[in-house]
Short mmCIF file of C-alpha atoms in Angstrom, two decimals:
data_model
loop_
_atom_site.label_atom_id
_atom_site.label_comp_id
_atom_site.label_asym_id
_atom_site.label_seq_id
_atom_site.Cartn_x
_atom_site.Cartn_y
_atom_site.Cartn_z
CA UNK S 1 127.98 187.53 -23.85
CA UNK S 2 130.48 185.06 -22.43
CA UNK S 3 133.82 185.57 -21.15
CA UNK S 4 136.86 184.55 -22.79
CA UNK S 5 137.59 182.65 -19.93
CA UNK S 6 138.56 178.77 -20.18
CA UNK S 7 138.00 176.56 -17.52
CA UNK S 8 139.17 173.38 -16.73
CA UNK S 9 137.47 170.18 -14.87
CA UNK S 10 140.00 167.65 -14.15
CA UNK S 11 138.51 164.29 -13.36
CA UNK S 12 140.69 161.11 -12.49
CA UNK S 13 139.66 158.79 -15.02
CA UNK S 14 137.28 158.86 -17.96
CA UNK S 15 133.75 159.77 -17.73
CA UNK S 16 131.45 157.29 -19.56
CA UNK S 17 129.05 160.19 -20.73
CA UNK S 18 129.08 163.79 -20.19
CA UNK S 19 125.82 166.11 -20.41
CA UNK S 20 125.92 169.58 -20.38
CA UNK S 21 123.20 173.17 -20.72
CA UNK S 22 123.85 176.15 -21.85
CA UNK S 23 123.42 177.23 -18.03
CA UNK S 24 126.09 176.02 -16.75
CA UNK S 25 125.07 173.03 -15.40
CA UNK S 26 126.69 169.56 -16.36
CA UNK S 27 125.85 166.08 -15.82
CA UNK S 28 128.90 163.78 -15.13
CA UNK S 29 128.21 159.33 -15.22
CA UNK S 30 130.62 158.72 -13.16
CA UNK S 31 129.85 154.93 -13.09
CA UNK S 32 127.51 152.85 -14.65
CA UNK S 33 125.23 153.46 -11.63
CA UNK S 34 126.21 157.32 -10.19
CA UNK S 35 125.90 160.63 -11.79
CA UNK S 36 127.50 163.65 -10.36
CA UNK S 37 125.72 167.03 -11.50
CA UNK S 38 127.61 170.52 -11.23
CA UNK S 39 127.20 174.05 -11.52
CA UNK S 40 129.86 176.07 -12.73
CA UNK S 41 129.24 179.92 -12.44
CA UNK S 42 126.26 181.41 -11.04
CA UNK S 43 123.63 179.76 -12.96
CA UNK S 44 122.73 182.41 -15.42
CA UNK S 45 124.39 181.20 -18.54
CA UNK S 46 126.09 185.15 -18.32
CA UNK S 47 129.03 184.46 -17.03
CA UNK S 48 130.69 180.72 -16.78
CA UNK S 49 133.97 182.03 -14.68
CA UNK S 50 133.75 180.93 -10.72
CA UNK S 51 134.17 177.67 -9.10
CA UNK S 52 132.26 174.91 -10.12
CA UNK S 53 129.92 173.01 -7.16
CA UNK S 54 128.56 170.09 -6.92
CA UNK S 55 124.50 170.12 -6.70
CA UNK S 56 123.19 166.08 -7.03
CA UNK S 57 124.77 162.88 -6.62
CA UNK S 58 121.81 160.28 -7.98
CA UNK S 59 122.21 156.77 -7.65
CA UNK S 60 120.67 154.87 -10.86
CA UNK S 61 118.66 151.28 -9.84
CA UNK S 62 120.04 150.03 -13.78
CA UNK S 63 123.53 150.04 -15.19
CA UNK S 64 123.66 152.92 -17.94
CA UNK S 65 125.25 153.53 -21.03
CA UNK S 66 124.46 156.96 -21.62
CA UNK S 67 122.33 160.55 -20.43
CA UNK S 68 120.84 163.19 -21.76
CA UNK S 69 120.01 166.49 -20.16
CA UNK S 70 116.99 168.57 -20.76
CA UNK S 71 117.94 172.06 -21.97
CA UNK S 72 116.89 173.91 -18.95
CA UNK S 73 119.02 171.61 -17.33
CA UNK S 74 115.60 170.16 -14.56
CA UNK S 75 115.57 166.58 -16.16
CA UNK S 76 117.90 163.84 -16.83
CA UNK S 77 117.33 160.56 -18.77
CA UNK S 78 119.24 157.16 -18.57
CA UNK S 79 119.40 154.51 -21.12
CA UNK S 80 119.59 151.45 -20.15
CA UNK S 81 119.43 147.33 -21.22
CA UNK S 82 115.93 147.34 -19.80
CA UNK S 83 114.78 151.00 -21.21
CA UNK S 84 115.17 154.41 -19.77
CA UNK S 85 115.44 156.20 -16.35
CA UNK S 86 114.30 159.81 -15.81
CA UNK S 87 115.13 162.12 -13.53
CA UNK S 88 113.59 165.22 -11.69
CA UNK S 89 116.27 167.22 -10.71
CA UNK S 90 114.02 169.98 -9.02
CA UNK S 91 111.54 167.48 -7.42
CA UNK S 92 110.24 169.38 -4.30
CA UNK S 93 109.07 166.52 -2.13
CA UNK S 94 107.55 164.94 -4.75
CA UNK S 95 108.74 161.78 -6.39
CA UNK S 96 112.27 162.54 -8.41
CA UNK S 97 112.83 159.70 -10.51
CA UNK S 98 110.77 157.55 -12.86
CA UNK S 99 111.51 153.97 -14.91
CA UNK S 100 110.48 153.03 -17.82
CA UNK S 101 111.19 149.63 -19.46
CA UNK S 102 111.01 149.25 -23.41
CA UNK S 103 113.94 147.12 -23.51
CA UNK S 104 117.68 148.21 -24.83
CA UNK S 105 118.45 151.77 -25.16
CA UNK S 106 121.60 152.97 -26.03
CA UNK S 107 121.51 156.26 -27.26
CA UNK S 108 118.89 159.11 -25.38
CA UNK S 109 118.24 162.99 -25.89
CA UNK S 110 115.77 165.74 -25.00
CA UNK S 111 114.03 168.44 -27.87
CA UNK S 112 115.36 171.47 -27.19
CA UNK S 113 111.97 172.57 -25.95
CA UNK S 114 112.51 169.52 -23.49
CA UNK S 115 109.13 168.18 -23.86
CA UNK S 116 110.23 165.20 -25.87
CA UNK S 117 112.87 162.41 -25.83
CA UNK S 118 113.85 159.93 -28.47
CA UNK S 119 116.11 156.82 -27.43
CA UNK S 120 117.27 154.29 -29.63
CA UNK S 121 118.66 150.73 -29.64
CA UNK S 122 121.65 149.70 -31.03
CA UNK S 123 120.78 148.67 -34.85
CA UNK S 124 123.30 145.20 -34.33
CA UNK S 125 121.06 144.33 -31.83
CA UNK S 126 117.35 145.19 -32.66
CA UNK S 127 115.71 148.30 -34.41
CA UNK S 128 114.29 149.75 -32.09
CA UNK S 129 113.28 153.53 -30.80
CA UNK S 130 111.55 154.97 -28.47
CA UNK S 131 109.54 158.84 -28.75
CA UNK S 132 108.25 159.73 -25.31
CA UNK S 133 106.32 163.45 -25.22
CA UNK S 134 104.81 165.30 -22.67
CA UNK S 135 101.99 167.95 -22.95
CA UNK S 136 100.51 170.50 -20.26
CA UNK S 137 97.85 169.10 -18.05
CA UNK S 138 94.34 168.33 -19.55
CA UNK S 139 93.14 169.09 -15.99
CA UNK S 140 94.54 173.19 -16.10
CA UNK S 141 92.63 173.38 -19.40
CA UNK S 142 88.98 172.49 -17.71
CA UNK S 143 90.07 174.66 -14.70
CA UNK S 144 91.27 177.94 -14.92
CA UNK S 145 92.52 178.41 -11.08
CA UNK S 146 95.13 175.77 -11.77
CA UNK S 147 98.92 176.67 -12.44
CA UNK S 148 100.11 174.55 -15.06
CA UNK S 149 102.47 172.01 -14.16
CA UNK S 150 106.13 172.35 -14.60
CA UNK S 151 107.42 169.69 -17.74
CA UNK S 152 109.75 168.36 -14.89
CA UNK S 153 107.15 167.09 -12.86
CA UNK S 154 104.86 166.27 -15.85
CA UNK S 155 108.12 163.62 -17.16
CA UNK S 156 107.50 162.37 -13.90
CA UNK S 157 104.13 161.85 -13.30
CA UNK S 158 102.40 162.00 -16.99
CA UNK S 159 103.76 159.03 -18.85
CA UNK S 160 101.58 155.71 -18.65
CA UNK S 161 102.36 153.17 -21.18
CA UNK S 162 105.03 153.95 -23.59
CA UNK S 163 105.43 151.36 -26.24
CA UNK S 164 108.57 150.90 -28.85
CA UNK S 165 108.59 151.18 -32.17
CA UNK S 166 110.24 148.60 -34.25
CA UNK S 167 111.39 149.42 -38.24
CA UNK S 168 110.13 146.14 -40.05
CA UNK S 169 111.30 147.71 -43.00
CA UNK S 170 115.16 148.28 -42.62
#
């Protein structure tokens, strides 16, 4: 159960997208190529009262338009003019961020399992959308010793290919 406690975040000017878990943890584009990511409270999702600290500053290679944040809070997505950005944000030594281009996206969010992201285009400009999944490893199902691997690393390192789907139809 949550407190009945409102807090406030005062920023000096206007965020151009906000993301935000039920955690805690928040996702702030600052500008078109930074996003600041916070923690307010302990982490927990219990209790939202204490300060809130900062935990990532990532710099984005493409100018974005908007994020979306994976439910557990481990994976952010950028859109883009040239597609979508995704980010590990638990990436122990491994690679943390990952490009994909499919052209315009202006709109991105995550399933609320996290395993899936749709992005779309803006319908003035083309009709397009993008559905990007990931599923466990094929390899921990031939080999039992293996630990599955963690959706945040599998956004990272599973994806080939992806291609867009365009409505002829509309």
């Amino acid at each position: 159960a949550f407190n009945n406690v409102c807090r406030a975040f005062r920023l000096r000017r206007k965020p151009l997208a906000v993301g935000i878990t039920d955690v805690g943890k928040y996702a702030i584009l600052t500008s078109s190529h930074q996003i600041d990511v916070y923690q307010c409270g302990d982490g927990s999702g219990e209790s939202l009262s204490g300060s809130n600290r900062i935990l990532h500053t990532i710099l984005l290679e493409n100018e974005t338009k908007s994020l979306g944040f994976s439910p557990d809070g481990s994976v952010l997505a950028t859109s883009s003019d040239v597609g979508i950005e995704i980010i590990n944000l638990t990436a122990n030594g491994r690679s943390n961020k990952r490009q994909i281009h499919c052209g315009p996206i202006e709109n991105i969010s995550f399933s609320g399992d996290g395993k899936s992201i749709l992005g779309s285009a803006p319908a003035r400009k083309s009709r397009v959308s993008i559905f990007l999944t990931v599923a466990s490893s094929f390899d921990s199902a031939l080999d039992d010793d293996s630990p599955p691997q963690a959706t945040e690393d599998l956004w990272i390192s599973q994806l080939l290919f992806p291609e867009p789907h365009t409505d002829q139809n509309s």
